[in-house]
Coordinates of C-alpha atoms in Angstrom, one line a residue:
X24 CA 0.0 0.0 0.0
X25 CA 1.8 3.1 -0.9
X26 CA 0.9 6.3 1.1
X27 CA -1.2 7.5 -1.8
X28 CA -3.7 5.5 -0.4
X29 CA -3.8 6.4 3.1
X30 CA -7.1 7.6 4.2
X31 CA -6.9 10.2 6.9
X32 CA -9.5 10.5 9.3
X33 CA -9.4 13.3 12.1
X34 CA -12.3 14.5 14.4
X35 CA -13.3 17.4 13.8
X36 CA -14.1 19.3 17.2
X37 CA -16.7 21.7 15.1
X38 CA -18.7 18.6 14.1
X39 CA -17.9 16.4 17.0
X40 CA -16.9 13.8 14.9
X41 CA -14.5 11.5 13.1
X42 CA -14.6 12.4 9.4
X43 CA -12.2 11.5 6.4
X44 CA -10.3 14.4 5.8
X45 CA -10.2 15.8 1.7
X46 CA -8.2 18.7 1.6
X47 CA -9.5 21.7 -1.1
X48 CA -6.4 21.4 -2.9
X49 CA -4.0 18.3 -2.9
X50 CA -1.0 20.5 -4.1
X51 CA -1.7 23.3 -0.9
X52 CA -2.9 21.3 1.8
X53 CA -2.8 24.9 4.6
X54 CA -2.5 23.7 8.7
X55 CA -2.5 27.0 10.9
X56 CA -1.9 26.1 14.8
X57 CA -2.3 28.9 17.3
X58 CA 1.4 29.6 19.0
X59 CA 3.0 31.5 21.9
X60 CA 2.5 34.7 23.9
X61 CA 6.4 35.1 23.9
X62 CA 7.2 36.7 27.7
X63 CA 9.0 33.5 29.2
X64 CA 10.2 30.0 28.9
X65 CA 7.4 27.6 27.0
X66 CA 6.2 25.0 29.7
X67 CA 5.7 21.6 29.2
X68 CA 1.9 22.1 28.7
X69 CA 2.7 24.7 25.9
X70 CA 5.1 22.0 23.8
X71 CA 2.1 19.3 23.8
X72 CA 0.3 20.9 21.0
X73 CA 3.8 21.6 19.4
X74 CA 4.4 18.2 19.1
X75 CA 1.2 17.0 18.3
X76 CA 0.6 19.1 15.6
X77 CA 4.1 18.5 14.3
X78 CA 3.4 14.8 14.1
X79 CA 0.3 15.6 11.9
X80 CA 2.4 17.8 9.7
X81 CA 4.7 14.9 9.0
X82 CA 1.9 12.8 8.1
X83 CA 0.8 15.3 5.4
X84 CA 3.8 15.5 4.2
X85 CA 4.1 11.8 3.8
X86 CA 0.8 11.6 2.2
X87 CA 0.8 14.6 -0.2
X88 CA 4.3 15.9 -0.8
X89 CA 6.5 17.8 1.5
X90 CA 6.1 20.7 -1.4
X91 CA 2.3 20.4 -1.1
X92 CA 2.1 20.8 3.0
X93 CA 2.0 24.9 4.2
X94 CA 2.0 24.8 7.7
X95 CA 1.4 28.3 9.6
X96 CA 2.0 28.6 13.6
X97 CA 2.4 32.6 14.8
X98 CA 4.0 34.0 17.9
X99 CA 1.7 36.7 19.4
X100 CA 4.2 39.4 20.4
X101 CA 1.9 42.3 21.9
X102 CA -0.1 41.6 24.6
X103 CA 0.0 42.6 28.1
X104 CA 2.0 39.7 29.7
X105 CA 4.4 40.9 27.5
X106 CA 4.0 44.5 28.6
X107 CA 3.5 43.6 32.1
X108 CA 7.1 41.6 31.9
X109 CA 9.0 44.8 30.2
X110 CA 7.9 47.1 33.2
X111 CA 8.9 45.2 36.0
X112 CA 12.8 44.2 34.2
X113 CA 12.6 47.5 32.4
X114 CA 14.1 46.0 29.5
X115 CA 12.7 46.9 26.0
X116 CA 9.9 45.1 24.7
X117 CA 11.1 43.4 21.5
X118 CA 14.7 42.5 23.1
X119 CA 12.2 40.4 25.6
X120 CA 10.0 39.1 22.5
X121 CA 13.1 38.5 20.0
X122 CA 14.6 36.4 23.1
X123 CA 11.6 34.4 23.9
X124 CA 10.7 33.7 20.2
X125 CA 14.2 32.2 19.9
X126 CA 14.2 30.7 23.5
X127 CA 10.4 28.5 22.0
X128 CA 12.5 27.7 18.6
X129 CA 15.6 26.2 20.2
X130 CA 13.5 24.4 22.9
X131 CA 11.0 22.6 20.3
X132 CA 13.3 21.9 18.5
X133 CA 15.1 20.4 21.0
X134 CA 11.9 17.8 20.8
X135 CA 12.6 17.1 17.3
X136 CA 9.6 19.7 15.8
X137 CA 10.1 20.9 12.2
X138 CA 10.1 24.5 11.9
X139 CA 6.4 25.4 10.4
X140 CA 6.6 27.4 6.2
X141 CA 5.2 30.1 8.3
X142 CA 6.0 31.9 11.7
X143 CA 4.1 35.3 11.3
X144 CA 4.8 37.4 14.2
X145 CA 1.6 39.5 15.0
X146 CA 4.0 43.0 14.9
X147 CA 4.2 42.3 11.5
X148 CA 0.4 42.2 10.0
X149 CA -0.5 45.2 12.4
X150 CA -1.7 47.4 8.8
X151 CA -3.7 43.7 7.8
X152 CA -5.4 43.7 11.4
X153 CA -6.9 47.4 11.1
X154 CA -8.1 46.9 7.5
X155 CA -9.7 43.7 8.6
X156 CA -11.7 45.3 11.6
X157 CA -11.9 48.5 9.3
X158 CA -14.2 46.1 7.3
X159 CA -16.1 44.6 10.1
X160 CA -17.2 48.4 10.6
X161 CA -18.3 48.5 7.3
X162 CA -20.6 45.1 7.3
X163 CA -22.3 46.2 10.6
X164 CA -20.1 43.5 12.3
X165 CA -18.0 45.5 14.5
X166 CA -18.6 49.1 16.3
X167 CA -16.2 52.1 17.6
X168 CA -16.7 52.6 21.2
X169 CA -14.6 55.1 23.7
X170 CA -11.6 54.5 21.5
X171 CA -11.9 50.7 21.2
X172 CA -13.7 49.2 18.6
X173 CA -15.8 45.9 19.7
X174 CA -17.1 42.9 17.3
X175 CA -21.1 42.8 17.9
X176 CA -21.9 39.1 19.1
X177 CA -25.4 39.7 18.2
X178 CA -24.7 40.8 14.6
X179 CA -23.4 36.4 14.6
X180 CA -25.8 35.7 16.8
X181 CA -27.4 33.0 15.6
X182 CA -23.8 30.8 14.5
X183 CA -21.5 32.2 17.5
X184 CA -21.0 28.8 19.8
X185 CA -21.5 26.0 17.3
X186 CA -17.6 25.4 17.8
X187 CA -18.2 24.8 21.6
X188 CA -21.5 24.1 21.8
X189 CA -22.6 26.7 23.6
X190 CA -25.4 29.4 22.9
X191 CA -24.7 33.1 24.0
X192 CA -27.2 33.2 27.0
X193 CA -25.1 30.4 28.4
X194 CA -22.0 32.0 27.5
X195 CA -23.3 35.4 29.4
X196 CA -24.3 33.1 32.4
X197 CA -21.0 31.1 32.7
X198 CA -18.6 33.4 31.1
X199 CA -16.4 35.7 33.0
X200 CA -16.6 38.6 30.6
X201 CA -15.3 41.8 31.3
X202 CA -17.8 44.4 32.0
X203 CA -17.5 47.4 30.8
X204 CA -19.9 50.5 29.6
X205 CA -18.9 51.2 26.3
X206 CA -20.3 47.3 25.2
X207 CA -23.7 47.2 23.9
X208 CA -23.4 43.7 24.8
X209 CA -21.6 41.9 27.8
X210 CA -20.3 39.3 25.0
X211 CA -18.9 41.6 22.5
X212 CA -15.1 41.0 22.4
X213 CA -12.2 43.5 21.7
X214 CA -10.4 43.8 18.7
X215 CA -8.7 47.1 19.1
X216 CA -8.2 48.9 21.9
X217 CA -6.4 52.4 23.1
X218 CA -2.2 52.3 24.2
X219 CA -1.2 55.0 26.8
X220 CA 2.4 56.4 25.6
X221 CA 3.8 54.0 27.5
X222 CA 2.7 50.9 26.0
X223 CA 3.6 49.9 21.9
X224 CA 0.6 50.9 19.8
X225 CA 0.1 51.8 15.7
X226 CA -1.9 54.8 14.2
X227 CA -5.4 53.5 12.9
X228 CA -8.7 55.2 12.1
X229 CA -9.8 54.8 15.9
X230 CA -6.2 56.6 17.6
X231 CA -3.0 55.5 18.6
X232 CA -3.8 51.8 19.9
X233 CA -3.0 47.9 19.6
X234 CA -5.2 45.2 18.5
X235 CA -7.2 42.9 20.6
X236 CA -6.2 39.1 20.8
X237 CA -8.7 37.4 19.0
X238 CA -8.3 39.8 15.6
X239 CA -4.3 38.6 15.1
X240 CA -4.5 34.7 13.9
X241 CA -7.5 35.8 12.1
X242 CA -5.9 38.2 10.0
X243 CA -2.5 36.3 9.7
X244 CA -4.6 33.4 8.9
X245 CA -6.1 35.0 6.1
X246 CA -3.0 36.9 4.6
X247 CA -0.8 33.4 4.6
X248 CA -3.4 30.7 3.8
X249 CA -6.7 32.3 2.3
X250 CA -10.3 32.5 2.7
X251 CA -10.8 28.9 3.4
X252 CA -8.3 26.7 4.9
X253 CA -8.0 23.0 5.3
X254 CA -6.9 22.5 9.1
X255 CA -7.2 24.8 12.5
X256 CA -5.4 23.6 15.5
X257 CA -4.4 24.0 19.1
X258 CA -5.0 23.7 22.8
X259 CA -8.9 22.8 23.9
X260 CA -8.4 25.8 26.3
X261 CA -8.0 27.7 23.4
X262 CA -11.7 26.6 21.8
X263 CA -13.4 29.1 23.7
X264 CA -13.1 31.8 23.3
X265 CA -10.1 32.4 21.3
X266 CA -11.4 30.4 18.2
X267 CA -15.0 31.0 18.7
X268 CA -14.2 34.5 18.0
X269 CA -12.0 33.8 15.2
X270 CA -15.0 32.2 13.9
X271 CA -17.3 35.0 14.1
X272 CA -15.0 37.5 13.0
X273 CA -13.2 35.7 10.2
X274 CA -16.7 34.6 8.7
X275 CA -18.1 37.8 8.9
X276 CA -15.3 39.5 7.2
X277 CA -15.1 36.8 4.6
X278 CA -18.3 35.8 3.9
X279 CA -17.3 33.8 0.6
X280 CA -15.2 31.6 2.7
X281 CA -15.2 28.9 5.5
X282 CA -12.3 30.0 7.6
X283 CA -11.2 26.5 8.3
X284 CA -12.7 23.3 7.5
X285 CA -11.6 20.8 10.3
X286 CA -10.8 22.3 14.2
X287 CA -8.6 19.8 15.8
X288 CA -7.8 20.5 19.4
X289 CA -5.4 18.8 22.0
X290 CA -6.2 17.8 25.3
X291 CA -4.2 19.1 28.2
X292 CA -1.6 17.8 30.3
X293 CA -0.6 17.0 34.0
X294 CA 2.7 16.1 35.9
X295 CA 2.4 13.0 37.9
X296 CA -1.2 12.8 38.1
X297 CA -2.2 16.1 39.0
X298 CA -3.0 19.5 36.9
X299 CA 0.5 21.5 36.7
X300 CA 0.6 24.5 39.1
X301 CA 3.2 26.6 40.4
X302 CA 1.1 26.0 44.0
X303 CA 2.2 22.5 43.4
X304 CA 5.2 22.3 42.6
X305 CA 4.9 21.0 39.5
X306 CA 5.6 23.5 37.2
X307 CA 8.3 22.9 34.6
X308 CA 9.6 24.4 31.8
X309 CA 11.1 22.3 28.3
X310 CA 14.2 24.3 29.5
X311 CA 14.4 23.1 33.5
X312 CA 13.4 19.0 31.9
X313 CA 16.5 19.3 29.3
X314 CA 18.5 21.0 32.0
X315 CA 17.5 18.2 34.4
X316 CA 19.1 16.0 32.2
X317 CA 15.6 14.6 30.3
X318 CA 16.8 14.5 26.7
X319 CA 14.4 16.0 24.3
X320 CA 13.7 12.7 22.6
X321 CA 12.6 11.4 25.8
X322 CA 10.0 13.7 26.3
X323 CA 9.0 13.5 22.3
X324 CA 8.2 9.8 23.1
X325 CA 6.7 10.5 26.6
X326 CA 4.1 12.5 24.5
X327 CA 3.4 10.5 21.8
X328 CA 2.5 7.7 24.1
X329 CA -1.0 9.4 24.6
X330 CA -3.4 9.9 22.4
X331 CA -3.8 14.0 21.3
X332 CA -7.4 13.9 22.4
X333 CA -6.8 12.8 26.2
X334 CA -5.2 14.0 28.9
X335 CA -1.7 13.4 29.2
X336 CA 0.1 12.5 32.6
X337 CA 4.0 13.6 32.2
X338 CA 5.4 11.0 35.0
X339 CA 9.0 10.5 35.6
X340 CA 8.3 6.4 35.7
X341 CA 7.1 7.3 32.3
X342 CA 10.3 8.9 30.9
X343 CA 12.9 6.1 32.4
X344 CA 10.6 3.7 30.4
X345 CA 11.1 5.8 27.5
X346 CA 14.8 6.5 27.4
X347 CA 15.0 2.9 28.2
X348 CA 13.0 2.0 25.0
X349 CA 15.0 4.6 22.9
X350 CA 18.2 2.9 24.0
X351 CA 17.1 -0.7 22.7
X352 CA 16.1 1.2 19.3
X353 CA 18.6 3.1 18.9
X354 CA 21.5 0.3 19.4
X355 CA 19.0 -2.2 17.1
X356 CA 19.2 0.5 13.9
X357 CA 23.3 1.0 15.0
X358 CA 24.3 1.2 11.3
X359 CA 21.1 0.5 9.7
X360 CA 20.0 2.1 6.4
X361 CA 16.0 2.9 6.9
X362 CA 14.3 1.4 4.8
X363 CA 12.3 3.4 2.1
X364 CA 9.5 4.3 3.5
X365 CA 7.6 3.9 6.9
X366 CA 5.4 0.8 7.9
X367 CA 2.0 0.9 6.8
X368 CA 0.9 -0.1 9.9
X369 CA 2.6 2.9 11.4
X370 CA 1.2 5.1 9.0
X371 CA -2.6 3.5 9.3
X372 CA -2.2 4.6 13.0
X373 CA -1.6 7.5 12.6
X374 CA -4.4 8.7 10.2
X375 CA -6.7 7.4 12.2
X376 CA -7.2 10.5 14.1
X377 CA -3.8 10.9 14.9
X378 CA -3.1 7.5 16.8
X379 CA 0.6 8.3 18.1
X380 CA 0.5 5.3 21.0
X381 CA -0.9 3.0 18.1
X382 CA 1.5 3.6 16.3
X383 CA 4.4 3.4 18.9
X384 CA 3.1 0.0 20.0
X385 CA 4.0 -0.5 15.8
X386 CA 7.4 0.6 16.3
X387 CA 7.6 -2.1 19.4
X388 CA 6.3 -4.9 17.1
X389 CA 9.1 -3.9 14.2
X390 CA 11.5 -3.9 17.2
X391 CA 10.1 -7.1 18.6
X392 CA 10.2 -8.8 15.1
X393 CA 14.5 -7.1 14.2
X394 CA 13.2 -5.0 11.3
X395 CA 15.2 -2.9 12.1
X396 CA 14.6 -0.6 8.5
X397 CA 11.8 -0.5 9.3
X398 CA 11.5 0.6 12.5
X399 CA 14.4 3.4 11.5
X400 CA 12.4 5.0 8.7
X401 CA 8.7 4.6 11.0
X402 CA 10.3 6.1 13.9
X403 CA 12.1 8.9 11.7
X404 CA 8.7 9.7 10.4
X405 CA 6.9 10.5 14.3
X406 CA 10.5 12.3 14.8
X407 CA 12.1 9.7 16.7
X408 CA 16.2 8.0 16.2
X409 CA 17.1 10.9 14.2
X410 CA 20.6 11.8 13.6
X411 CA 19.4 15.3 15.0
X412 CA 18.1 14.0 18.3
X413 CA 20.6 11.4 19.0
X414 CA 24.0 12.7 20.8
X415 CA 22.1 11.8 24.3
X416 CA 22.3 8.2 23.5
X417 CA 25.5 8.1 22.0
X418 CA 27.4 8.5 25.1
X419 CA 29.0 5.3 26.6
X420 CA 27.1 2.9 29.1
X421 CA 28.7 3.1 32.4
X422 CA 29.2 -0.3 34.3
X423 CA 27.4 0.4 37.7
X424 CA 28.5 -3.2 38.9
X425 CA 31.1 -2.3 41.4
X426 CA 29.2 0.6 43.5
X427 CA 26.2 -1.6 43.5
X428 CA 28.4 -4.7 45.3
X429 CA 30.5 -1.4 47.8
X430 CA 27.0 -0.6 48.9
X431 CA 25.9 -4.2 49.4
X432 CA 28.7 -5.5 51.3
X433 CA 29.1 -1.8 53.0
X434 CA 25.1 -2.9 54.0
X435 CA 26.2 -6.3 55.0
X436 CA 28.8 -5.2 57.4
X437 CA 26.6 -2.3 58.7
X438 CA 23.6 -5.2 60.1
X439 CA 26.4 -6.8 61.7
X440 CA 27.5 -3.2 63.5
X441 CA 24.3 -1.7 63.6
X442 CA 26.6 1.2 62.2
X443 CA 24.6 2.4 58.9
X444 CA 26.6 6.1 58.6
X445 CA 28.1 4.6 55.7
X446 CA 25.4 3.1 54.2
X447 CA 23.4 6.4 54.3
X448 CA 26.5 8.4 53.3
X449 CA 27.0 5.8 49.9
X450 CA 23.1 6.0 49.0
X451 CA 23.0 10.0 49.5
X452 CA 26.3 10.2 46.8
X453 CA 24.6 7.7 44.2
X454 CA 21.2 9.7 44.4
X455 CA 22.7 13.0 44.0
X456 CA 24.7 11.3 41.0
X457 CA 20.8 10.6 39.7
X458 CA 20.8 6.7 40.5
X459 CA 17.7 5.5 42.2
X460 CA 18.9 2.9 44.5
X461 CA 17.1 -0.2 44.7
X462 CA 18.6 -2.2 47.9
X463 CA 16.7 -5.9 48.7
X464 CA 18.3 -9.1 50.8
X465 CA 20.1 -10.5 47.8
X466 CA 21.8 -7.4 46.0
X467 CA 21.1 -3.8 45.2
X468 CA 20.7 -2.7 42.0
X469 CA 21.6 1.3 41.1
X470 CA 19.4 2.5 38.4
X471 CA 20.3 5.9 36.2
X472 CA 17.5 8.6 36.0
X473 CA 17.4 11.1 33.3
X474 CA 19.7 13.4 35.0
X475 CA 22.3 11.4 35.7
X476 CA 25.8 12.2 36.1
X477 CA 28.5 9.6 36.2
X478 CA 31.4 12.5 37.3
X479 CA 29.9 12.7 40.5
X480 CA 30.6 9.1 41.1
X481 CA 34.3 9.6 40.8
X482 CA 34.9 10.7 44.3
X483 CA 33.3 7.8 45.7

């Protein structure tokens, strides 16, 4: 079967179903995934839909043609986190944006995601944004208020909420809008609004201002990929009301289009079990897991065990099982040419709705069976035993034999003495080396965690 005759089938949240997907054009298939507010270091929750959505550009690209794949993800780089980060470092605005946008590059890419055809940067479509909401005026959509100028809900009335199922009333009831006088109604949304001198903000028709949220990947959207687009993606928390109003807005601006055919939306994720939180304790960058010592392949795989539409649990159980299983792959293909194309079986898994754990438990069956071509070119098509990602695994295996007998017979001696200093003093090195110390009645056995440092083992 070659992969001409792959049938993708996603789920589309706006219908709330699984449909086969039929792009408008075979030779443009157009994928635009909402990106960052650049102010800080992306956290682990930010690089799920990253690497979710880079996996579906890869299929698209196997199925149609790297040429015929245009894949647009933008980096929002006014907004008031970004503004509220300037004043309190007092550093200029776009040093802080140029350094985060490259800060979310190196990271992701550090997880093996392909750079997108397109990165617009909202700075840059500023004249697209006002001619866009200039427009809305026009059709009625959209009115001028006390210097900002609001998108009427009611003028969309009767379509606004089909994406999350919700009608306005209920939005109204269960909606923390912001209140404020100038809105003829409470669920009108901002698309341009007033900057004091102190704040970064463009001429337009309505004063010296900056445009709201919502108007940006609408307008970008439209500039880079048309009308009507294939694919819309990102975070669920971003379905309301980010890409409701995109909806309205977009529609309403261009009326001859559909804005974008299938909405695909990842679900979100949580660190050992529970929703991350700085409260917690559980709140990690990309940056602190690499610096920790998790290689970015590891985490790639950690992902892609869980299927985009659930909830994924990042565990650190999870990741040893992972570098574990990267290991045995990567010493299986040692040498290997890949062969010419992935395994269909990978590549059935995958367009069905994105099945990434289907199709690792493929790459385990290749593995289990020593195709090991097979497995190179699969895993290379989810991102996985490239040359890029690799150095991590490339360093030597350290024989742990000989601290794991000094701290068993160090033990031995110590239930003789009923002197255990030493014991605790040997288990307190190895676990700040990044062992986990297994000790039972017949042996111990060390174990290397992802941050593991064999140096610190030298004094010992």
């Amino acid at each position: 079967m070659g992969t001409k005759d792959i049938v993708i089938k996603l789920h589309n949240t706006k219908t709330r179903k699984k449909e086969v997907f039929e792009p408008i054009d075979a030779s443009n298939v157009r994928m635009y995934v909402c990106g960052p507010t650049v102010y800080d270091r992306a956290h682990l929750g930010n690089a799920r839909p990253v690497v979710v959505f880079d996996v579906l550009y890869r299929l698209l690209r196997e199925v149609y043609g790297a040429d015929q794949v245009t894949y647009a993800r933008n980096f929002t780089d006014v907004d008031d986190k970004i503004n509220a980060r300037a004043a309190e470092s007092g550093r200029p605005i776009g040093d802080i944006t140029a350094e985060t946008t490259q800060w979310f590059l190196d990271d992701m890419g550090e997880l093996g995601a392909l750079q997108p055809n397109h990165m617009p940067r909202a700075t840059e479509y500023i004249p697209q944004m006002v001619a866009m909401i200039e427009d809305l005026i026009a059709k009625g959509h959209a009115y001028a208020a006390e210097g900002h100028v609001l998108f009427a809900v009611d003028s969309w009335k009767d379509l606004y909420g089909n994406l999350s199922g919700r009608s306005v009333d209920d939005m109204i009831a269960g909606a923390r809008v912001e209140v404020a006088p100038y809105k003829k109604n409470p669920m009108d949304f901002v698309l341009w609004k007033p900057s004091t001198d102190d704040l970064p903000g463009w001429d337009s028709p309505w004063g010296r201002g900056r445009p709201g949220w919502h108007i940006e990947c609408s307008a970008m959207s439209y500039e880079l990929l048309g009308e009507t687009f294939d694919i819309h993606g990102g975070g669920n928390d971003l379905m309301f009301p980010h890409h409701e109003n995109e909806i309205a807005q977009s529609c309403c601006a261009h009326p001859e289009g559909d804005f974008a055919r299938f909405w695909l939306h990842n679900e979100m994720l949580q660190v050992e079990g529970k929703k991350m939180s700085k409260s917690l304790g559980n709140f990690f960058t990309v940056r602190d897991l690499l610096d920790q010592g998790y290689p970015g392949e590891v985490i790639r795989l950690v992902f892609l065990q869980t299927h985009y539409r659930k909830p994924m649990d990042w565990t650190d159980k999870k990741a040893k099982e992972a570098e574990a299983t990267l290991r045995k792959w990567r010493a299986l293909t040692a040498g290997i040419e890949p062969a010419s194309s992935a395994a269909a079986a990978v590549l059935e898994a995958l367009a069905d709705d994105l099945n990434s754990a289907g199709a690792i438990a493929e790459l385990h069956k290749l593995a289990a069976a020593g195709d090991a071509a097979g497995l190179l070119a699969s895993a290379r098509m989810l991102g996985l035993l490239t040359e890029e990602l690799g150095a991590w695994a490339s360093a030597p295996a350290i024989d742990l034999s000989a601290f794991e007998e000094k701290l068993f017979e160090t033990r031995k001696k110590a239930m003789e003495s009923k002197d255990f200093s030493e014991v605790d003093r040997l288990k307190a090195a190895y676990v700040e080396a990044g062992l986990e110390v297994r000790m039972s009645k017949t042996g111990v056995e060390l174990v290397p965690g992802a941050g593991f440092d064999p140096a610190k083992l030298g004094v010992l």
